[in-house]
Short mmCIF file of C-alpha atoms in Angstrom, two decimals:
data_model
loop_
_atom_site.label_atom_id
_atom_site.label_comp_id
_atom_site.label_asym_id
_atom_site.label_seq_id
_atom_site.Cartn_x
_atom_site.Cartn_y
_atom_site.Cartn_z
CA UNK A 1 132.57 -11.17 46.38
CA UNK A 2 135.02 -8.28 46.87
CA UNK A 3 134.43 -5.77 44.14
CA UNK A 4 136.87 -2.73 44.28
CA UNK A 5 137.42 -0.14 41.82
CA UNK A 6 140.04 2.89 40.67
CA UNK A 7 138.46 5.75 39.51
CA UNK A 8 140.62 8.74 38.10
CA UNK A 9 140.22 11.99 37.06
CA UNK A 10 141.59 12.48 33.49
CA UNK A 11 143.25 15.73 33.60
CA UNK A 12 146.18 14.43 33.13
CA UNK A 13 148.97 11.63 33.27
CA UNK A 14 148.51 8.59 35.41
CA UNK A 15 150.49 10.00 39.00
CA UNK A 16 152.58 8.23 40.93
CA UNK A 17 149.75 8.42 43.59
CA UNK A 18 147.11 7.47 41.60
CA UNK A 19 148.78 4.52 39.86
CA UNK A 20 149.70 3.46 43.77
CA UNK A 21 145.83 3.60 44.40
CA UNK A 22 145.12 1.62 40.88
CA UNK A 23 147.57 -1.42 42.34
CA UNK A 24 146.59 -1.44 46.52
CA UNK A 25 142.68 -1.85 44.70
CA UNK A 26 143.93 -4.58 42.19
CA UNK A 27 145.58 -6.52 44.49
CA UNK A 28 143.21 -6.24 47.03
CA UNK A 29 140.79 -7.83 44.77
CA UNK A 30 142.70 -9.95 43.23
CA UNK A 31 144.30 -11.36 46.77
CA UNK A 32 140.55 -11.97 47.77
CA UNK A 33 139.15 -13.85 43.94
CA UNK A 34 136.96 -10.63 43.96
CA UNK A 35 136.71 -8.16 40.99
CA UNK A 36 138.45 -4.84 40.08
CA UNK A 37 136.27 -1.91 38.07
CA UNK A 38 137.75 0.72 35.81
CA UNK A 39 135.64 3.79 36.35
CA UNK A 40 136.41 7.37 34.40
CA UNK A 41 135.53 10.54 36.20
CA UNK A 42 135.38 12.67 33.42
CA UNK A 43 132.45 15.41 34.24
CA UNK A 44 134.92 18.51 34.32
CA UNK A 45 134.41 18.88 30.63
CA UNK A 46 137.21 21.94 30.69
CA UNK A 47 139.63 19.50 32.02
CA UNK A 48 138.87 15.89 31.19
CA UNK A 49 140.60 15.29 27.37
CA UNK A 50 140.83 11.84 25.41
CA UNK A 51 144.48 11.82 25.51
CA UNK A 52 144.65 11.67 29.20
CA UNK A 53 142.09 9.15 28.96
CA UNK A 54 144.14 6.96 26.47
CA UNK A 55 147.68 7.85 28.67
CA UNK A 56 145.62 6.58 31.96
CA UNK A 57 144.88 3.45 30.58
CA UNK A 58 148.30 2.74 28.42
CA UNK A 59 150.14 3.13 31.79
CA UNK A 60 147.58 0.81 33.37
CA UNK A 61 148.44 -1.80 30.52
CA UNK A 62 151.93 -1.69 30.79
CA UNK A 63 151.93 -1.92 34.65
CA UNK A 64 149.71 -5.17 34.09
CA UNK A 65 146.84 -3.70 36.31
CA UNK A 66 144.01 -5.36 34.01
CA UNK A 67 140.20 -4.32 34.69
CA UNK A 68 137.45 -6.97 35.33
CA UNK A 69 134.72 -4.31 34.18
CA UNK A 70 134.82 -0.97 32.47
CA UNK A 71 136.20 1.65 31.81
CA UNK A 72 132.71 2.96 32.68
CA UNK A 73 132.39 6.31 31.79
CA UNK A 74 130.65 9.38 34.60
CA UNK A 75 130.03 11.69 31.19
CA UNK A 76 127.60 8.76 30.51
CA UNK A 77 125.81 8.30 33.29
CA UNK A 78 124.40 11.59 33.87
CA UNK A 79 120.98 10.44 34.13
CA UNK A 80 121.06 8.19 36.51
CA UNK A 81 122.57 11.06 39.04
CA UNK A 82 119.11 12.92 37.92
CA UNK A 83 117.01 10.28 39.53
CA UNK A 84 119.21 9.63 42.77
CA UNK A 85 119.34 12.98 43.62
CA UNK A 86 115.22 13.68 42.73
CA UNK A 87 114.95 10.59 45.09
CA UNK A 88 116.99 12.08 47.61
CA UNK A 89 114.01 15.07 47.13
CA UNK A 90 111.21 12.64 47.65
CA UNK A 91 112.16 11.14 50.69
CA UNK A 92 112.78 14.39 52.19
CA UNK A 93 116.53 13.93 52.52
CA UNK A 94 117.69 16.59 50.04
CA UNK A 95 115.82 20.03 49.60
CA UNK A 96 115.99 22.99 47.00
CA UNK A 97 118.02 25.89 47.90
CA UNK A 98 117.31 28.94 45.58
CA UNK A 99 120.48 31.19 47.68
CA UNK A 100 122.50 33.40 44.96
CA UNK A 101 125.85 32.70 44.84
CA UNK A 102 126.03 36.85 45.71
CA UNK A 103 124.12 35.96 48.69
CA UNK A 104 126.08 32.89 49.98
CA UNK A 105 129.45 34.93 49.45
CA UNK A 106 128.29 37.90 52.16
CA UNK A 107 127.31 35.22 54.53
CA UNK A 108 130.27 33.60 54.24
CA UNK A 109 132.18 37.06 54.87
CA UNK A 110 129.95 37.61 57.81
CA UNK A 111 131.03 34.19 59.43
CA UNK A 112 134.31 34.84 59.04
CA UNK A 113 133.87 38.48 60.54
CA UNK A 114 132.37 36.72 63.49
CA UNK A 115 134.30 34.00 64.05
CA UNK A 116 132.15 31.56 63.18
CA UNK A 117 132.63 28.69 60.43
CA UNK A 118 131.43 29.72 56.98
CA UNK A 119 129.22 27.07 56.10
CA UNK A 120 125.96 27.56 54.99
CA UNK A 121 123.24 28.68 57.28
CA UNK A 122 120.47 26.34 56.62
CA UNK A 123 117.97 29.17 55.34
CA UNK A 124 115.83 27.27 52.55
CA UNK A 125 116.00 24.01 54.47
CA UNK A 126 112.53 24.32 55.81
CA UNK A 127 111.16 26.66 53.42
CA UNK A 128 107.27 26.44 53.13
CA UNK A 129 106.62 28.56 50.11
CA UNK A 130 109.48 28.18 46.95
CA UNK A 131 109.98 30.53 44.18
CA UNK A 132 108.64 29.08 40.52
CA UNK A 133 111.00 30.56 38.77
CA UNK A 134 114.10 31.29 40.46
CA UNK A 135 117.50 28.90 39.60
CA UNK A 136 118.39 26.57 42.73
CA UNK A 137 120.53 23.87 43.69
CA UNK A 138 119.69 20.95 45.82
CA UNK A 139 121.37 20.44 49.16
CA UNK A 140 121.58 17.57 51.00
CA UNK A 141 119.86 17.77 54.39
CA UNK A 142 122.92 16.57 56.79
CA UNK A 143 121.56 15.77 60.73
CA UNK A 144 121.86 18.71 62.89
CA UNK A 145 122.92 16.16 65.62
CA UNK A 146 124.67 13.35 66.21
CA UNK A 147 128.02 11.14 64.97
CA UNK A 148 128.90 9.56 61.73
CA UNK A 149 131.34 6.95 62.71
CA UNK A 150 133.06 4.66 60.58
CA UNK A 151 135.62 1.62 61.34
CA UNK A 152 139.04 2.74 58.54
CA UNK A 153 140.73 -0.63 57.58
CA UNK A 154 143.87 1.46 57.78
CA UNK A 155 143.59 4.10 60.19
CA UNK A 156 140.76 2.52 62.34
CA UNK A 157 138.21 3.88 64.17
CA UNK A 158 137.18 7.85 62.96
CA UNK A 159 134.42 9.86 64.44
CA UNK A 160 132.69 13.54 62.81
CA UNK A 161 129.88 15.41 64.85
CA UNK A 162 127.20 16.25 62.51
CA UNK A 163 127.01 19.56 63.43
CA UNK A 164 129.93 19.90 62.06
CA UNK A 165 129.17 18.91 58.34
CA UNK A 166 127.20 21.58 56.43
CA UNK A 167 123.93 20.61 54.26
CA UNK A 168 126.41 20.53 51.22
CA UNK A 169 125.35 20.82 47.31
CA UNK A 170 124.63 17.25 45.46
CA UNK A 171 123.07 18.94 42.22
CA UNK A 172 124.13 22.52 40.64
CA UNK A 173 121.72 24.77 39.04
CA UNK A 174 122.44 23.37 35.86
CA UNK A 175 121.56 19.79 36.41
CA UNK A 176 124.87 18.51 36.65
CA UNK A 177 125.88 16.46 39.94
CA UNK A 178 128.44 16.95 42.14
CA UNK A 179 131.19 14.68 43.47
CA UNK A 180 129.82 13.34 46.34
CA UNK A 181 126.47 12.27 44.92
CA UNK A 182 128.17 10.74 41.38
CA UNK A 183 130.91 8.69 43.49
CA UNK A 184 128.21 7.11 45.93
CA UNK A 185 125.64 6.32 43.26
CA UNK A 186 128.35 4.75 41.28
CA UNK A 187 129.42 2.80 43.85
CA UNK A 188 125.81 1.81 44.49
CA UNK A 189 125.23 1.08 40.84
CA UNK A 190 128.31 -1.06 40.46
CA UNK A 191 128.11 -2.86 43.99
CA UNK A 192 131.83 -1.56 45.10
CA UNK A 193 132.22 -2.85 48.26
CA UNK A 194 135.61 -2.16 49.35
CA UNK A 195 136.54 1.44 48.59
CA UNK A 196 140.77 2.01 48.89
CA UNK A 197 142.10 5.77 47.92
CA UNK A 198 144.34 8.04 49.19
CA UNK A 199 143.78 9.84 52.49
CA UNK A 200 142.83 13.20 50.91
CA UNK A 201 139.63 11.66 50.59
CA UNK A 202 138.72 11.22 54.08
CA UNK A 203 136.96 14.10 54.61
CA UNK A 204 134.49 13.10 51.99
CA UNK A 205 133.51 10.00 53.43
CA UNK A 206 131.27 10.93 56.49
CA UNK A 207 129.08 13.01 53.81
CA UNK A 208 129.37 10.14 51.24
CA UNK A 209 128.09 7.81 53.88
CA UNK A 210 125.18 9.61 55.00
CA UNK A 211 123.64 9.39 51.25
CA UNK A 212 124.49 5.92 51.84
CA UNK A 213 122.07 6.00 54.83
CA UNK A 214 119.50 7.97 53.34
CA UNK A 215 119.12 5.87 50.18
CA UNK A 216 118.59 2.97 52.32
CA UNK A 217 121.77 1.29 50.96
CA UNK A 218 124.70 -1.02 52.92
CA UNK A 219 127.81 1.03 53.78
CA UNK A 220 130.80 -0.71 51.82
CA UNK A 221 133.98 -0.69 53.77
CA UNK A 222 136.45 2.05 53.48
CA UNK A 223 140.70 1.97 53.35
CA UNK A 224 142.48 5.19 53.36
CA UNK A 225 145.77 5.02 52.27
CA UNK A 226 148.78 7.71 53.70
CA UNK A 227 149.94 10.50 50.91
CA UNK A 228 153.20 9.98 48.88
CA UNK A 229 155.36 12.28 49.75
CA UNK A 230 158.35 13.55 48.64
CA UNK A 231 162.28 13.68 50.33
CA UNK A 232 162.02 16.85 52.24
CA UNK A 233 158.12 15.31 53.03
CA UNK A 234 156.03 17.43 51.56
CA UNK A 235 153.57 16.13 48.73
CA UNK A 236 155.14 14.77 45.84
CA UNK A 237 155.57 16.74 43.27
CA UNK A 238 157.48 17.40 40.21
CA UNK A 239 160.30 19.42 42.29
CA UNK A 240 161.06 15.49 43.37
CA UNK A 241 161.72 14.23 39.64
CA UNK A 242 159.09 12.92 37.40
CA UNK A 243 155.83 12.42 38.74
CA UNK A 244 153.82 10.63 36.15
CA UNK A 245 153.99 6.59 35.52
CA UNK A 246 154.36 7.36 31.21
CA UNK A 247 157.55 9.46 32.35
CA UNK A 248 159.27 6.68 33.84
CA UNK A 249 158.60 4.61 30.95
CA UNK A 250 159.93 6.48 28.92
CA UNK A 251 163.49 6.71 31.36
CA UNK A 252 163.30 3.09 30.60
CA UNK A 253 161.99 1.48 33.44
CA UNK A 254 160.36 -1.72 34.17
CA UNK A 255 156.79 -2.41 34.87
CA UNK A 256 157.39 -4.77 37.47
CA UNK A 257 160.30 -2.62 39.30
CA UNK A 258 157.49 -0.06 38.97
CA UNK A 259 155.16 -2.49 40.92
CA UNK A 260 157.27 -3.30 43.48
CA UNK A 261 158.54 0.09 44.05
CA UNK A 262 154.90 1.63 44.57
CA UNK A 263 153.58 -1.68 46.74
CA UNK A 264 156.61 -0.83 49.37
CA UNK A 265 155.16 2.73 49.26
CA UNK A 266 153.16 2.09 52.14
CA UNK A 267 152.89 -1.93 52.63
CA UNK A 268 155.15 -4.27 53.92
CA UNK A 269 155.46 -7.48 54.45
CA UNK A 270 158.07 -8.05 56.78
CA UNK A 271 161.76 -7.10 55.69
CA UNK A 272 161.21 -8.51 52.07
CA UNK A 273 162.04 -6.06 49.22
CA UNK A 274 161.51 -7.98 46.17
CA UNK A 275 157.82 -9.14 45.31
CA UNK A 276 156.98 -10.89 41.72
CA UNK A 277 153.92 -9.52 40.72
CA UNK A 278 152.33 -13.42 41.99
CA UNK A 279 154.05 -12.98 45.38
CA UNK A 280 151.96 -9.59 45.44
CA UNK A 281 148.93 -11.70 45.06
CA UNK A 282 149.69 -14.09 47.66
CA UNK A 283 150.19 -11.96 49.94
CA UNK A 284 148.90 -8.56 50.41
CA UNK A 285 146.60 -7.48 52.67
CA UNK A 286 145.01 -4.14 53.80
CA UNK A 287 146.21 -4.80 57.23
CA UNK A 288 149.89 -4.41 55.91
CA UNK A 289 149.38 -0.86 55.27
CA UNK A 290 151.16 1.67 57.12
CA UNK A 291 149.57 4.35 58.53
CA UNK A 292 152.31 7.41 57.86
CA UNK A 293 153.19 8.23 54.28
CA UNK A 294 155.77 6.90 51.92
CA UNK A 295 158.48 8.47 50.56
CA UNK A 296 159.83 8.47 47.21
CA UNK A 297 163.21 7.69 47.18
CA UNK A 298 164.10 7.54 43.25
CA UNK A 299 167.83 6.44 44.17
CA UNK A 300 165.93 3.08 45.36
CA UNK A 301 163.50 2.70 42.30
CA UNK A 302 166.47 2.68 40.28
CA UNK A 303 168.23 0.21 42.45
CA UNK A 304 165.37 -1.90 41.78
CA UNK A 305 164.90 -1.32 38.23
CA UNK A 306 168.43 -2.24 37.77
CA UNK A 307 167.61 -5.70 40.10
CA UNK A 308 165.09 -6.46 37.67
CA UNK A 309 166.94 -5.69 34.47
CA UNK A 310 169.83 -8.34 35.56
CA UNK A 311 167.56 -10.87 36.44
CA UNK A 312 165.18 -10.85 33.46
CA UNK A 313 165.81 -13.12 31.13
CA UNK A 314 167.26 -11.46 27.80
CA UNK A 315 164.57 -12.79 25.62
CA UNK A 316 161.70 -11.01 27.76
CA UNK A 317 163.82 -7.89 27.80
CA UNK A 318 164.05 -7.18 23.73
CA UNK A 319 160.27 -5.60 23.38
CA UNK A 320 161.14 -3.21 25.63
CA UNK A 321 164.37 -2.23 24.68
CA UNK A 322 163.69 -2.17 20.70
CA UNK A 323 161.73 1.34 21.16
CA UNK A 324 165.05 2.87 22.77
CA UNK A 325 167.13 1.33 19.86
CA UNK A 326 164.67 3.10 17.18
CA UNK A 327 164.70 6.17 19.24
CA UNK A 328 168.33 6.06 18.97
CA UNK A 329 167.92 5.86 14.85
CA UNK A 330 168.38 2.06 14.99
CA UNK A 331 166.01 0.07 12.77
CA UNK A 332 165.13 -3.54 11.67
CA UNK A 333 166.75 -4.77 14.52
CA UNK A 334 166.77 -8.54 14.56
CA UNK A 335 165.43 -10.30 17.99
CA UNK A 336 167.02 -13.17 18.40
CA UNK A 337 170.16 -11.41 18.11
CA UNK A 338 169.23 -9.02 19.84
CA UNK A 339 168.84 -11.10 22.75
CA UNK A 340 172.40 -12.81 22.22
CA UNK A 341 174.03 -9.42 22.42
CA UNK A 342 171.96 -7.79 25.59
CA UNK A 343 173.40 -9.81 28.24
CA UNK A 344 176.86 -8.76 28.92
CA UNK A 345 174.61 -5.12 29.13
CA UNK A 346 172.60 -6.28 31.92
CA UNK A 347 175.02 -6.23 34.67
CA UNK A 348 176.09 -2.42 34.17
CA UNK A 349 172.50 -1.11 33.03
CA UNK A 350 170.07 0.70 35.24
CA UNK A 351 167.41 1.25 32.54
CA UNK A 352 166.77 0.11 29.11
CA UNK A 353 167.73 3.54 27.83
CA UNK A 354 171.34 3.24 29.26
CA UNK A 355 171.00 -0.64 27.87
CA UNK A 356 170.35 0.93 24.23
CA UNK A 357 172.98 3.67 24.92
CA UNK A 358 175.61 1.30 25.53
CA UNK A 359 174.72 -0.75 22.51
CA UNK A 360 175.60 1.45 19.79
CA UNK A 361 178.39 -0.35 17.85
CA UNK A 362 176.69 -3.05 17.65
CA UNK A 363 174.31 -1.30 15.19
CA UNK A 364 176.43 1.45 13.59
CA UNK A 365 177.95 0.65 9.66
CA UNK A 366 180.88 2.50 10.89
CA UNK A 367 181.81 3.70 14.62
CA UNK A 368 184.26 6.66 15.47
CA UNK A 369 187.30 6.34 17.73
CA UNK A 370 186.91 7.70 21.20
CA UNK A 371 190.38 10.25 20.71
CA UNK A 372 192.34 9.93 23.60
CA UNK A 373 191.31 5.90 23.52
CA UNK A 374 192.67 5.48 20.00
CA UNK A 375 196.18 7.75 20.85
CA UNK A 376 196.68 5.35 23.32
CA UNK A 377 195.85 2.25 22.39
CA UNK A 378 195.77 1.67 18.48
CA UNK A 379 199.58 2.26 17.87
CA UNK A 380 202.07 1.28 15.32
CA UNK A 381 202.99 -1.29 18.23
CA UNK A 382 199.72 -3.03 18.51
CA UNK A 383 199.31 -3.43 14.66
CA UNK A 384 200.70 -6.99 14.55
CA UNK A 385 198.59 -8.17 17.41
CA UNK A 386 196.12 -6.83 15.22
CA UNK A 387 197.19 -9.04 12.41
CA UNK A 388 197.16 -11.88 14.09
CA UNK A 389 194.16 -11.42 16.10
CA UNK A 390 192.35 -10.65 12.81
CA UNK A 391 193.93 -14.13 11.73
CA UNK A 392 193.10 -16.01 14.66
CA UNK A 393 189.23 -14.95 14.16
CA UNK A 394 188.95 -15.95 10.43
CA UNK A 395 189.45 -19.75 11.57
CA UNK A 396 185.60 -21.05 12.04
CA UNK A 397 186.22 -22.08 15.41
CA UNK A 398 187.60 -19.44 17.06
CA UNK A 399 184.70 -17.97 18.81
CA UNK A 400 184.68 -19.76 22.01
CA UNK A 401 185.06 -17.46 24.76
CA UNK A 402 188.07 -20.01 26.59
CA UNK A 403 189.42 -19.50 23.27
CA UNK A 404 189.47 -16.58 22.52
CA UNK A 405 190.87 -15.57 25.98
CA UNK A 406 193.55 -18.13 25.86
CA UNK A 407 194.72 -16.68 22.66
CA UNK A 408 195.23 -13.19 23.96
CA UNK A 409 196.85 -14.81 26.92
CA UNK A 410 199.23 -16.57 24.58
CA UNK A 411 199.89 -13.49 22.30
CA UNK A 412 200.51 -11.26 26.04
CA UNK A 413 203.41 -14.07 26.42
CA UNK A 414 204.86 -14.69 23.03
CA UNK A 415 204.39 -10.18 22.11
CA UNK A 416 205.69 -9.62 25.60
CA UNK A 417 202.70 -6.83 26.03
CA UNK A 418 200.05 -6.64 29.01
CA UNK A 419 197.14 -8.77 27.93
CA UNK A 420 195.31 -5.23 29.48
CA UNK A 421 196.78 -3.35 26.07
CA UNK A 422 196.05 -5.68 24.09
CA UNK A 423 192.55 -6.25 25.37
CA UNK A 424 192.37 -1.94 25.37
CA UNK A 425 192.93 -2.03 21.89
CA UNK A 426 190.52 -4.63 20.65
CA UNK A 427 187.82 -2.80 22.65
CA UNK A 428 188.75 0.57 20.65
CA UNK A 429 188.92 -1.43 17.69
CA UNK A 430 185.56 -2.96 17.96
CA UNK A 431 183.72 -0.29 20.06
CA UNK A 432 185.32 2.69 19.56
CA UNK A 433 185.18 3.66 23.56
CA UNK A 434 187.34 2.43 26.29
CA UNK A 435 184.61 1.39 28.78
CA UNK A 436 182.42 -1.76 27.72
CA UNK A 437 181.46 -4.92 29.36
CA UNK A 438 183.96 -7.34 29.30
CA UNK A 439 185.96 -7.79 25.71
CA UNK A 440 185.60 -11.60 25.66
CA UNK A 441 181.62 -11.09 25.73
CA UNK A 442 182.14 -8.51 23.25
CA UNK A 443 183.73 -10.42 20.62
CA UNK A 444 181.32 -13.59 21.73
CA UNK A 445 178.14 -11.81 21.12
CA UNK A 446 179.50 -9.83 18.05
CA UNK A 447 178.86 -10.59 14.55
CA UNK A 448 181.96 -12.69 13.27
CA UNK A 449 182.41 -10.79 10.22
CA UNK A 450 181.53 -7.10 12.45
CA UNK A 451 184.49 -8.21 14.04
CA UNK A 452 186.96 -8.54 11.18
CA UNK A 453 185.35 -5.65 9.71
CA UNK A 454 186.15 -3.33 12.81
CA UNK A 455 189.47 -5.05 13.23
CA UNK A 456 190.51 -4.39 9.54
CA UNK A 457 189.23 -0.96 9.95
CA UNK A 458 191.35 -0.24 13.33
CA UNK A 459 194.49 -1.62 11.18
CA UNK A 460 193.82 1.27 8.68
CA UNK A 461 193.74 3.69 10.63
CA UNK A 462 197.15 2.48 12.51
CA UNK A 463 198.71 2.32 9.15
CA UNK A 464 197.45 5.56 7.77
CA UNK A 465 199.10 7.59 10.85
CA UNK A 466 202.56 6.65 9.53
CA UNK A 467 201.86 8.38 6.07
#
């Protein structure tokens, strides 16, 4: 069975990157029936907090990336590192190097001086006689000679000389493991088998695979994905706009524009653009995935996000969109009709912030006239289209959109006045602005008696500028 797993750092805000990384490994696994494991790498103490622990996960949630195992938890496993790396000792594949870090620093200086690389020299890797006291670290002993050679499922074949890899650190003085050791023994522990991250990684890999080798245990298979980058193609960053998934849910964007967006950052599958999240299943593979990096183009996440805001249905859309609405002071907001009201919104909205933006005077006791709209358009000369609008829409059956728009059709005729003024003024009247969806879907998905209200109240203030 295919077991992957996504295992962040939490420092932090779920990236862009990372959250890519999170998706590639749970559709991988869920594409093959295999399992996906939640694993926290929180051993930098200084930087690992709760709250970015809590944010990681929330944004996991919301994109719909659910876990089959975990969140399993590095801080706890410290013990187990202890014994791998004391059986790395044993079987003479790991020694005890008791070089100050004063000492290592000159070296390094001298390599450089010399031209050589500054790696370390190998001095306590044979040592016969070790000090009983003195602090050390243990080192794992890399062959002098030789290839490690592994087959990339996305960038194929890649080849390092040994000689070329120094006997690098696997336990610190104080006990506490290093990367390299706690990532393979995890993967060990939890029998990952397919390992997909980002190609900043790659470098790690020959040196994670030789502890493979030396604890006897089967190489999984490893997929590393291109960089995002950013416009001008350097790495993204938060010169290119938000970088973090919470920030985008909080512009009001969708989960699954958020999914689609990120799976195009680096897979295709042949000119499609839009993927439900069960197309995404269906049909990605590893051997989809490009080998140069993606690049974030926000103009096009927002192109989608505004794709999948029109083609939502409006009753999936309201427990999203109620947090804008409260944010914008809005409370007890009914659902149901809230969903009657949001479509005429969906059309012209590229987020659900701009969706609860635009839905204001739907909410408001008592809206304010846009200035220039209500010099222009609620004059003494509209007042008794007013009237008998306001007439018209006390009958029980009059909101019908044919209706309704035959009515101002009829009034245009008999008032001799563009059905454009009059349909100018009834938007001031009922919205306060002069740019709105379409007035007939106003009135429709307005509360009757909001409507006579706001019509009574634009008559007022008509009659009040004579006095």
């Amino acid at each position: 069975m295919v077991r992957t797993r996504f295992a962040p750092s939490p420092s932090g805000y779920l990236h862009i990157g990372g959250a890519r990384t999170a998706l590639f490994n749970w559709l991988f696994a869920r594409h093959e029936g295999g399992k996906f494991i939640l694993r926290i790498e929180d051993t930098d103490v200084a930087r690992s907090t709760q709250a970015s622990v809590d944010a990681i996960l929330d944004s996991l949630r919301w994109l719909g990336l659910d876990w089959d195992e975990g969140p399993y938890y590095q801080s706890q496993r410290k013990e187990i590192y202890v014994d791998y790396a004391n059986r790395l000792l044993s079987s003479d594949h790991a020694y005890r190097c008791f070089c100050t870090p004063e000492e290592l620093g000159e070296r390094r200086q001298q390599a450089q001086k010399e031209g050589k690389q500054p790696k370390y020299d190998g001095r306590c890797r044979n040592l016969k006689v070790q000090p009983s006291h003195k602090p050390f670290v243990i080192r794992f002993k890399t062959p002098l000679y030789g290839t490690t050679t592994f087959n990339d499922l996305v960038k194929g074949q890649i080849q390092y000389n040994n000689s070329e890899l120094d006997d690098f650190i696997i336990m610190r003085s104080d006990s506490t493991v290093t990367y390299n050791l706690a990532v393979v023994v995890d993967d060990i522990t939890m029998s990952i088998n397919h390992i997909i991250r980002s190609d900043d990684h790659i470098n790690n890999t020959p040196r994670q695979m030789l502890i493979y080798q030396a604890l006897g245990e089967n190489l999984p298979s490893f997929a590393h994905v291109p960089l995002i980058m950013g416009h001008d193609k350097s790495r993204m960053s938060k010169r290119h706009g938000a970088t973090s998934i919470s920030a985008y849910r909080e512009m009001g964007y969708l989960p699954q524009a958020m999914v689609n967006y990120l799976v195009r950052l680096g897979w295709s599958f042949g000119d499609q653009e839009i993927f439900s999240c069960e197309d995404l299943i269906r049909k990605f593979t590893l051997k989809n995935v490009g080998k140069s990096a993606g690049i974030f183009n926000p103009e096009k996440l927002l192109w989608l996000n505004s794709h999948y805001i029109k083609t939502t249905p409006s009753n999936l859309l309201v427990d999203s969109l109620i947090p804008f609405l409260k944010e914008n002071g809005h409370q007890n907001i009914d659902r149901d009709y809230l969903s009657h009201i949001i479509p005429p919104f969906q059309e012209r909205s590229k987020t659900l912030k701009d969706m609860a933006d635009g839905l204001y005077f739907y909410f408001q006791d008592k809206i304010s006239y846009d200035p220039k709209g209500a010099k222009k358009f609620l004059t003494p000369r509209i007042l008794p289209i007013l009237d008998q609008i306001t007439e018209q829409f006390k009958k029980p059956d009059a909101y019908n959109r044919q209706k309704i728009e035959a009515f101002f059709r009829e009034l245009s005729s008999s008032e001799s006045i563009s059905l454009a003024k009059i349909a100018q003024a009834v938007r001031v009247s009922l919205t306060g602005a002069t740019v709105s969806p379409g007035i007939f879907e106003i009135i429709e998905t307005m509360d009757n008696d909001l409507v006579i209200q706001r019509l009574d109240e634009a008559r007022c203030y008509i009659k009040n500028l004579s006095v």
